Tab-separated table of N, CA, C and O in Angstrom:
chain	number	residue	atom	x	y	z
R	1	GLN	N	6.003	21.061	9.197
R	1	GLN	CA	7.012	22.083	9.495
R	1	GLN	C	6.324	23.405	9.999
R	1	GLN	O	6.900	24.286	10.535
R	2	ASN	N	5.115	23.771	9.555
R	2	ASN	CA	4.384	24.892	9.771
R	2	ASN	C	4.385	25.199	11.373
R	2	ASN	O	4.927	26.290	11.573
R	3	PHE	N	4.122	24.426	12.122
R	3	PHE	CA	4.063	24.595	13.605
R	3	PHE	C	5.491	25.137	14.226
R	3	PHE	O	5.754	26.231	14.795
R	4	ILE	N	6.307	24.116	13.767
R	4	ILE	CA	7.798	24.371	14.088
R	4	ILE	C	8.286	25.671	13.741
R	4	ILE	O	8.982	26.406	14.409
R	5	GLN	N	8.067	26.095	12.443
R	5	GLN	CA	8.678	27.423	11.879
R	5	GLN	C	7.935	28.551	12.311
R	5	GLN	O	8.470	29.649	12.319
R	6	LYS	N	6.615	28.460	12.360
R	6	LYS	CA	5.859	29.655	12.517
R	6	LYS	C	4.976	29.912	13.723
R	6	LYS	O	4.565	31.098	13.938
R	7	ALA	N	4.982	28.924	14.704
R	7	ALA	CA	4.188	29.282	15.852
R	7	ALA	C	4.829	30.088	16.889
R	7	ALA	O	3.994	30.716	17.623
R	8	GLY	N	6.026	30.157	16.885
R	8	GLY	CA	6.671	30.893	17.933
R	8	GLY	C	6.428	30.247	19.333
R	8	GLY	O	6.545	31.091	20.442
R	9	ALA	N	6.216	29.070	19.408
R	9	ALA	CA	5.790	28.543	20.842
R	9	ALA	C	7.020	28.081	21.649
R	9	ALA	O	6.771	27.809	22.848
R	10	PHE	N	8.222	27.839	21.140
R	10	PHE	CA	9.131	27.371	21.803
R	10	PHE	C	9.699	28.082	23.037
R	10	PHE	O	10.017	27.662	23.944
R	11	GLY	N	9.855	29.398	22.673
R	11	GLY	CA	10.224	30.362	23.794
R	11	GLY	C	9.216	30.291	24.958
R	11	GLY	O	9.675	30.528	26.074
R	12	HIS	N	7.997	30.443	24.637
R	12	HIS	CA	7.020	30.508	25.699
R	12	HIS	C	6.979	29.053	26.436
R	12	HIS	O	6.954	29.082	27.694
R	13	ALA	N	7.186	28.067	25.786
R	13	ALA	CA	7.138	26.813	26.467
R	13	ALA	C	8.245	26.545	27.375
R	13	ALA	O	8.164	26.135	28.491
R	14	SER	N	9.560	27.051	26.920
R	14	SER	CA	10.692	27.092	27.770
R	14	SER	C	10.570	27.766	28.939
R	14	SER	O	11.058	27.433	30.106
R	15	LYS	N	9.908	28.994	28.991
R	15	LYS	CA	9.636	29.777	30.137
R	15	LYS	C	8.857	28.963	31.169
R	15	LYS	O	8.986	29.354	32.319
R	16	HIS	N	8.034	28.128	30.797
R	16	HIS	CA	7.046	27.636	31.734
R	16	HIS	C	7.432	26.153	31.906
R	16	HIS	O	6.667	25.386	32.603
R	17	GLY	N	8.633	25.710	31.450
R	17	GLY	CA	8.945	24.395	31.593
R	17	GLY	C	8.274	23.238	30.928
R	17	GLY	O	8.060	22.211	31.361
R	18	ILE	N	7.869	23.593	29.619
R	18	ILE	CA	7.029	22.702	28.878
R	18	ILE	C	7.950	22.125	27.724
R	18	ILE	O	8.493	22.970	27.082
R	19	ALA	N	7.928	20.853	27.624
R	19	ALA	CA	8.651	20.281	26.422
R	19	ALA	C	7.682	20.074	25.376
R	19	ALA	O	6.494	19.767	25.396
R	20	ILE	N	8.089	20.617	24.143
R	20	ILE	CA	7.118	20.381	22.900
R	20	ILE	C	7.864	19.263	22.033
R	20	ILE	O	8.921	19.450	21.771
R	21	VAL	N	7.120	18.313	21.839
R	21	VAL	CA	7.448	17.322	20.891
R	21	VAL	C	6.827	17.321	19.584
R	21	VAL	O	5.489	17.138	19.589
R	22	CYS	N	7.437	17.461	18.519
R	22	CYS	CA	6.530	17.412	17.251
R	22	CYS	C	6.918	16.086	16.476
R	22	CYS	O	8.016	16.144	15.731
R	23	SER	N	6.129	15.224	16.412
R	23	SER	CA	6.288	14.131	15.625
R	23	SER	C	5.972	14.254	14.015
R	23	SER	O	5.183	15.095	13.770
R	24	ASP	N	6.507	13.493	13.511
R	24	ASP	CA	6.203	13.411	11.923
R	24	ASP	C	4.806	12.918	11.689
R	24	ASP	O	4.377	12.258	12.603
R	25	THR	N	4.178	13.033	10.555
R	25	THR	CA	2.891	12.279	10.291
R	25	THR	C	2.957	11.045	9.779
R	25	THR	O	1.951	10.274	9.848
R	26	SER	N	4.105	10.579	9.358
R	26	SER	CA	4.339	9.283	8.736
R	26	SER	C	5.697	8.902	8.599
R	26	SER	O	6.670	9.688	8.769
R	27	PRO	N	6.018	7.658	8.559
R	27	PRO	CA	7.402	7.262	8.326
R	27	PRO	C	8.033	7.868	7.081
R	27	PRO	O	7.135	8.183	5.924
R	28	ARG	N	9.182	8.161	6.972
R	28	ARG	CA	9.822	8.822	5.612
R	28	ARG	C	10.833	7.680	5.143
R	28	ARG	O	11.551	7.241	5.889
R	29	GLY	N	10.717	7.544	3.876
R	29	GLY	CA	11.688	6.704	3.184
R	29	GLY	C	11.451	5.442	3.538
R	29	GLY	O	12.515	4.478	3.818
R	30	ALA	N	10.328	4.772	3.927
R	30	ALA	CA	10.118	3.452	4.403
R	30	ALA	C	10.258	2.531	3.231
R	30	ALA	O	10.379	1.250	3.383
R	31	GLY	N	10.145	2.915	1.937
R	31	GLY	CA	10.324	2.132	0.787
R	31	GLY	C	9.194	1.248	0.310
R	31	GLY	O	9.174	0.252	-0.526
R	32	VAL	N	7.931	1.674	0.828
R	32	VAL	CA	6.773	1.164	0.254
R	32	VAL	C	6.302	1.571	-0.947
R	32	VAL	O	6.046	2.835	-1.139
R	33	GLU	N	6.120	0.563	-1.903
R	33	GLU	CA	5.778	1.096	-3.186
R	33	GLU	C	4.519	1.827	-3.173
R	33	GLU	O	3.478	1.538	-2.606
R	34	GLY	N	4.384	3.176	-3.707
R	34	GLY	CA	3.186	4.017	-3.836
R	34	GLY	C	3.171	4.910	-2.635
R	34	GLY	O	2.210	5.783	-2.452
R	35	GLU	N	4.033	4.941	-1.613
R	35	GLU	CA	3.891	5.766	-0.480
R	35	GLU	C	3.958	7.267	-0.728
R	35	GLU	O	3.441	8.016	0.036
R	36	ASP	N	4.589	7.629	-2.048
R	36	ASP	CA	4.658	9.048	-2.278
R	36	ASP	C	3.876	9.366	-3.392
R	36	ASP	O	3.997	10.552	-3.925
R	37	ASP	N	2.757	8.707	-3.801
R	37	ASP	CA	1.956	8.827	-4.832
R	37	ASP	C	0.809	9.942	-4.614
R	37	ASP	O	0.411	10.574	-5.549
R	38	SER	N	0.517	10.087	-3.458
R	38	SER	CA	-0.603	11.042	-3.142
R	38	SER	C	-0.400	11.781	-1.823
R	38	SER	O	0.086	11.080	-0.843
R	39	TRP	N	-0.917	12.956	-1.587
R	39	TRP	CA	-0.825	13.695	-0.578
R	39	TRP	C	-1.445	13.264	0.832
R	39	TRP	O	-1.117	13.430	1.856
R	40	ASP	N	-2.570	12.576	0.498
R	40	ASP	CA	-3.486	12.014	1.624
R	40	ASP	C	-3.330	10.714	1.892
R	40	ASP	O	-4.187	10.022	2.622
R	41	PHE	N	-2.246	9.991	1.479
R	41	PHE	CA	-2.125	8.678	1.831
R	41	PHE	C	-0.705	8.127	1.669
R	41	PHE	O	0.066	8.543	0.790
R	42	GLY	N	-0.205	7.452	2.691
R	42	GLY	CA	1.348	7.223	2.611
R	42	GLY	C	2.017	8.308	3.307
R	42	GLY	O	1.625	8.918	4.176
R	43	SER	N	3.286	8.697	2.691
R	43	SER	CA	4.052	9.657	3.328
R	43	SER	C	3.332	10.918	3.486
R	43	SER	O	2.682	11.455	2.573
R	44	ALA	N	3.212	11.670	4.542
R	44	ALA	CA	2.738	12.916	4.887
R	44	ALA	C	1.157	12.763	5.178
R	44	ALA	O	0.573	13.831	5.471
R	45	ALA	N	0.664	11.581	5.242
R	45	ALA	CA	-0.897	11.605	5.533
R	45	ALA	C	-0.943	11.484	7.088
R	45	ALA	O	-0.160	10.745	7.719
R	46	GLY	N	-1.665	12.341	7.838
R	46	GLY	CA	-1.643	12.592	9.153
R	46	GLY	C	-2.821	11.919	9.837
R	46	GLY	O	-3.447	12.493	10.710
R	47	PHE	N	-3.071	10.646	9.493
R	47	PHE	CA	-4.310	9.938	10.206
R	47	PHE	C	-4.124	9.333	11.328
R	47	PHE	O	-5.001	9.022	12.218
R	48	TYR	N	-2.782	9.214	11.759
R	48	TYR	CA	-2.448	8.476	13.076
R	48	TYR	C	-3.282	7.197	13.281
R	48	TYR	O	-3.842	7.003	14.340
R	49	VAL	N	-3.101	6.307	12.431
R	49	VAL	CA	-3.757	5.012	12.459
R	49	VAL	C	-2.450	4.004	12.337
R	49	VAL	O	-1.567	4.128	11.699
R	50	ASP	N	-2.738	2.732	12.749
R	50	ASP	CA	-1.843	1.561	12.306
R	50	ASP	C	-2.263	0.833	11.081
R	50	ASP	O	-3.568	0.558	11.145
R	51	ALA	N	-1.559	0.766	10.063
R	51	ALA	CA	-1.838	-0.050	8.920
R	51	ALA	C	-2.308	-1.351	9.159
R	51	ALA	O	-1.673	-2.116	10.097
R	52	THR	N	-3.313	-1.823	8.356
R	52	THR	CA	-3.502	-3.289	8.437
R	52	THR	C	-3.241	-4.108	7.322
R	52	THR	O	-3.169	-5.511	7.546
R	53	GLU	N	-3.048	-3.474	6.199
R	53	GLU	CA	-2.507	-4.266	4.937
R	53	GLU	C	-1.248	-4.703	5.200
R	53	GLU	O	-0.310	-3.796	5.578
R	54	PRO	N	-0.734	-5.837	4.842
R	54	PRO	CA	0.596	-6.341	4.951
R	54	PRO	C	1.522	-5.381	4.331
R	54	PRO	O	2.706	-5.247	4.968
R	55	LYS	N	1.314	-4.824	3.205
R	55	LYS	CA	2.252	-4.089	2.472
R	55	LYS	C	2.637	-2.788	3.166
R	55	LYS	O	3.842	-2.325	3.192
R	56	TRP	N	1.815	-2.375	4.045
R	56	TRP	CA	2.068	-1.120	4.796
R	56	TRP	C	2.316	-1.427	6.295
R	56	TRP	O	2.847	-0.466	7.037
R	57	SER	N	1.712	-2.483	6.775
R	57	SER	CA	1.767	-2.621	8.257
R	57	SER	C	3.086	-2.768	8.886
R	57	SER	O	3.221	-2.652	10.124
R	58	ALA	N	4.212	-3.154	8.309
R	58	ALA	CA	5.534	-3.117	8.864
R	58	ALA	C	5.980	-1.889	9.162
R	58	ALA	O	6.870	-1.623	10.386
R	59	GLN	N	5.757	-0.841	8.454
R	59	GLN	CA	6.152	0.691	8.633
R	59	GLN	C	5.217	1.620	9.233
R	59	GLN	O	5.475	2.449	9.863
R	60	TYR	N	3.891	1.532	8.713
R	60	TYR	CA	3.039	2.561	8.959
R	60	TYR	C	2.170	2.213	10.214
R	60	TYR	O	1.050	1.724	10.019
R	61	ASN	N	2.721	2.485	11.389
R	61	ASN	CA	2.091	2.279	12.629
R	61	ASN	C	2.070	3.515	13.515
R	61	ASN	O	2.522	3.517	14.611
R	62	MET	N	1.421	4.648	12.993
R	62	MET	CA	1.560	5.860	13.636
R	62	MET	C	0.765	5.999	14.759
R	62	MET	O	1.072	6.614	15.821
R	63	TYR	N	-0.331	5.245	14.975
R	63	TYR	CA	-1.106	5.270	16.270
R	63	TYR	C	-0.207	4.816	17.304
R	63	TYR	O	-0.146	5.356	18.458
R	64	THR	N	0.436	3.515	17.134
R	64	THR	CA	1.370	3.042	18.172
R	64	THR	C	2.451	3.851	18.507
R	64	THR	O	2.974	4.070	19.635
R	65	TYR	N	2.951	4.525	17.445
R	65	TYR	CA	4.168	5.366	17.529
R	65	TYR	C	3.886	6.618	18.407
R	65	TYR	O	4.599	7.033	19.463
R	66	VAL	N	2.768	7.312	18.104
R	66	VAL	CA	2.363	8.509	18.715
R	66	VAL	C	1.897	8.123	20.332
R	66	VAL	O	2.169	8.981	21.119
R	67	THR	N	1.183	7.173	20.449
R	67	THR	CA	0.613	6.911	21.708
R	67	THR	C	1.516	5.995	22.683
R	67	THR	O	1.329	6.204	23.832
R	68	GLN	N	2.280	5.281	22.134
R	68	GLN	CA	3.197	4.413	22.960
R	68	GLN	C	4.700	4.624	22.845
R	68	GLN	O	5.409	4.930	23.883
R	69	GLU	N	5.273	4.405	21.684
R	69	GLU	CA	6.689	4.508	21.565
R	69	GLU	C	7.247	5.803	21.649
R	69	GLU	O	8.192	5.976	22.505
R	70	LEU	N	6.729	6.932	21.076
R	70	LEU	CA	7.405	8.204	21.263
R	70	LEU	C	7.243	8.806	22.688
R	70	LEU	O	8.224	9.167	23.289
R	71	PRO	N	6.123	8.640	23.201
R	71	PRO	CA	6.022	9.094	24.665
R	71	PRO	C	7.046	8.238	25.591
R	71	PRO	O	7.642	8.841	26.490
R	72	SER	N	7.120	6.974	25.372
R	72	SER	CA	8.184	6.234	26.293
R	72	SER	C	9.570	6.703	26.052
R	72	SER	O	10.355	6.905	27.110
R	73	VAL	N	10.017	6.847	24.754
R	73	VAL	CA	11.377	7.338	24.616
R	73	VAL	C	11.572	8.656	25.215
R	73	VAL	O	12.616	8.946	25.777
R	74	VAL	N	10.668	9.661	24.908
R	74	VAL	CA	10.735	10.934	25.462
R	74	VAL	C	10.968	10.928	27.025
R	74	VAL	O	11.817	11.633	27.736
R	75	GLU	N	10.007	10.090	27.750
R	75	GLU	CA	10.229	10.183	29.131
R	75	GLU	C	11.252	9.476	29.620
R	75	GLU	O	11.935	9.846	30.725
R	76	GLN	N	11.771	8.502	28.816
R	76	GLN	CA	13.214	7.883	29.240
R	76	GLN	C	14.417	8.640	29.088
R	76	GLN	O	15.359	8.667	29.814
R	77	GLU	N	14.423	9.423	28.079
R	77	GLU	CA	15.569	10.173	27.591
R	77	GLU	C	15.736	11.643	28.087
R	77	GLU	O	16.690	12.071	28.116
R	78	PHE	N	14.582	12.186	28.503
R	78	PHE	CA	14.481	13.438	29.137
R	78	PHE	C	14.095	13.542	30.439
R	78	PHE	O	13.291	12.755	30.963
R	79	ASN	N	14.458	14.566	31.272
R	79	ASN	CA	14.003	14.626	32.500
R	79	ASN	C	12.629	15.392	32.635
R	79	ASN	O	12.520	16.539	33.075
R	80	ILE	N	11.665	14.587	32.281
R	80	ILE	CA	10.422	15.250	32.292
R	80	ILE	C	9.402	14.317	32.892
R	80	ILE	O	9.546	13.170	33.010
R	81	SER	N	8.186	14.781	33.240
R	81	SER	CA	6.989	14.018	33.872
R	81	SER	C	6.371	13.267	32.785
R	81	SER	O	6.458	13.459	31.730
R	82	ASP	N	5.371	12.296	33.174
R	82	ASP	CA	4.590	11.546	32.284
R	82	ASP	C	3.425	12.418	31.930
R	82	ASP	O	2.584	11.763	31.098
R	83	ARG	N	3.178	13.616	32.275
R	83	ARG	CA	1.991	14.364	31.997
R	83	ARG	C	2.172	14.815	30.633
R	83	ARG	O	3.139	15.191	30.101
R	84	LYS	N	1.082	14.725	29.818
R	84	LYS	CA	1.114	15.105	28.486
R	84	LYS	C	-0.272	15.493	27.939
R	84	LYS	O	-1.202	15.198	28.426
R	85	SER	N	-0.037	16.395	26.824
R	85	SER	CA	-1.157	16.833	26.071
R	85	SER	C	-0.880	16.529	24.659
R	85	SER	O	0.177	16.242	24.251
R	86	ILE	N	-2.077	16.700	23.866
R	86	ILE	CA	-1.897	16.411	22.445
R	86	ILE	C	-2.712	17.480	21.761
R	86	ILE	O	-3.816	17.942	21.899
R	87	SER	N	-2.088	18.031	20.591
R	87	SER	CA	-2.731	19.096	19.735
R	87	SER	C	-2.385	18.781	18.280
R	87	SER	O	-1.448	18.034	18.068
R	88	GLY	N	-2.983	19.510	17.497
R	88	GLY	CA	-2.532	19.375	15.977
R	88	GLY	C	-3.492	20.413	15.042
R	88	GLY	O	-4.356	21.093	15.819
R	89	HIS	N	-2.968	20.605	13.951
R	89	HIS	CA	-3.687	21.558	13.170
R	89	HIS	C	-4.247	20.699	11.816
R	89	HIS	O	-3.564	20.001	11.324
R	90	SER	N	-5.369	20.986	11.353
R	90	SER	CA	-6.017	20.366	10.186
R	90	SER	C	-6.032	18.940	10.446
R	90	SER	O	-6.745	18.459	11.553
R	91	MET	N	-5.598	18.060	9.556
R	91	MET	CA	-5.636	16.617	9.999
R	91	MET	C	-4.862	16.158	11.120
R	91	MET	O	-5.375	15.080	11.819
R	92	GLY	N	-3.945	16.899	11.554
R	92	GLY	CA	-3.156	16.701	12.964
R	92	GLY	C	-4.172	16.906	14.032
R	92	GLY	O	-4.195	16.152	14.880
R	93	GLY	N	-4.996	17.931	13.824
R	93	GLY	CA	-5.960	18.190	14.859
R	93	GLY	C	-6.939	17.080	14.998
R	93	GLY	O	-7.424	16.656	15.974
R	94	HIS	N	-7.472	16.546	13.807
R	94	HIS	CA	-8.380	15.351	13.799
R	94	HIS	C	-7.726	14.314	14.569
R	94	HIS	O	-8.335	13.627	15.212
R	95	GLY	N	-6.462	14.072	14.078
R	95	GLY	CA	-5.622	12.944	14.712
R	95	GLY	C	-5.455	13.008	16.151
R	95	GLY	O	-5.864	12.156	17.020
R	96	ALA	N	-5.286	14.175	16.781
R	96	ALA	CA	-5.073	14.456	18.140
R	96	ALA	C	-6.422	14.237	18.741
R	96	ALA	O	-6.523	13.541	19.940
R	97	LEU	N	-7.506	14.638	18.155
R	97	LEU	CA	-8.850	14.666	18.769
R	97	LEU	C	-9.213	12.917	18.882
R	97	LEU	O	-9.675	12.443	20.087
R	98	THR	N	-8.807	12.249	17.867
R	98	THR	CA	-9.208	10.809	17.909
R	98	THR	C	-8.376	10.173	18.989
R	98	THR	O	-8.772	9.154	19.644
R	99	LEU	N	-7.059	10.553	19.007
R	99	LEU	CA	-6.118	9.913	19.948
R	99	LEU	C	-6.686	10.106	21.597
R	99	LEU	O	-6.835	9.277	22.264
R	100	PHE	N	-7.043	11.457	21.765
R	100	PHE	CA	-7.563	11.756	22.902
R	100	PHE	C	-8.827	10.988	23.277
R	100	PHE	O	-8.902	10.276	24.392
R	101	LEU	N	-9.704	10.769	22.399
R	101	LEU	CA	-11.055	9.995	22.624
R	101	LEU	C	-10.726	8.516	22.923
R	101	LEU	O	-11.472	7.948	23.638
R	102	LYS	N	-9.878	8.080	22.048
R	102	LYS	CA	-9.391	6.548	22.212
R	102	LYS	C	-8.561	6.172	23.258
R	102	LYS	O	-8.433	5.159	23.755
R	103	ASN	N	-8.148	7.301	24.076
R	103	ASN	CA	-7.092	6.832	25.129
R	103	ASN	C	-7.577	7.899	26.328
R	103	ASN	O	-6.857	8.839	26.792
R	104	PRO	N	-8.642	7.624	26.994
R	104	PRO	CA	-9.117	8.431	28.165
R	104	PRO	C	-8.022	8.421	29.209
R	104	PRO	O	-7.566	7.369	29.556
R	105	GLY	N	-7.922	9.668	29.869
R	105	GLY	CA	-6.844	9.669	30.865
R	105	GLY	C	-5.429	9.759	30.507
R	105	GLY	O	-4.558	10.071	31.390
R	106	SER	N	-5.142	9.585	29.134
R	106	SER	CA	-3.797	9.763	28.904
R	106	SER	C	-3.265	11.170	28.555
R	106	SER	O	-2.124	11.456	28.626
R	107	TYR	N	-4.222	12.058	28.072
R	107	TYR	CA	-3.918	13.373	27.815
R	107	TYR	C	-4.655	14.391	28.682
R	107	TYR	O	-5.734	14.146	29.209
R	108	GLN	N	-3.877	15.650	28.998
R	108	GLN	CA	-4.658	16.679	29.752
R	108	GLN	C	-4.149	18.038	29.429
R	108	GLN	O	-3.217	18.098	28.725
R	109	SER	N	-5.018	18.904	29.853
R	109	SER	CA	-4.499	20.254	29.704
R	109	SER	C	-4.773	21.092	31.128
R	109	SER	O	-5.695	20.641	31.840
R	110	GLU	N	-3.826	21.769	31.347
R	110	GLU	CA	-3.886	22.563	32.696
R	110	GLU	C	-3.568	24.069	32.577
R	110	GLU	O	-2.601	24.319	31.711
């Protein structure tokens, strides 16, 4: 919520015709045992990876969500182009950097 509440970016983005989409860091209320036990794993962990362990893999697929599912929904539901950038703060910044590096040509800045 820090960016949404404190950045003051939405007015500037609106003036320039830029859509800002703020995804969550993980699924909420997925019902996986232990998902809320630690700040750095499960709910609120911003690593943007797809889980490989069966206990987690049905719900915790943030890499796929952020790189495929969310952009597809946004492009279909709103009158915007498929041009996109990605950014983040702290672990979200690390996640954004790794997504950029793993997906050449998918993100841009101008």
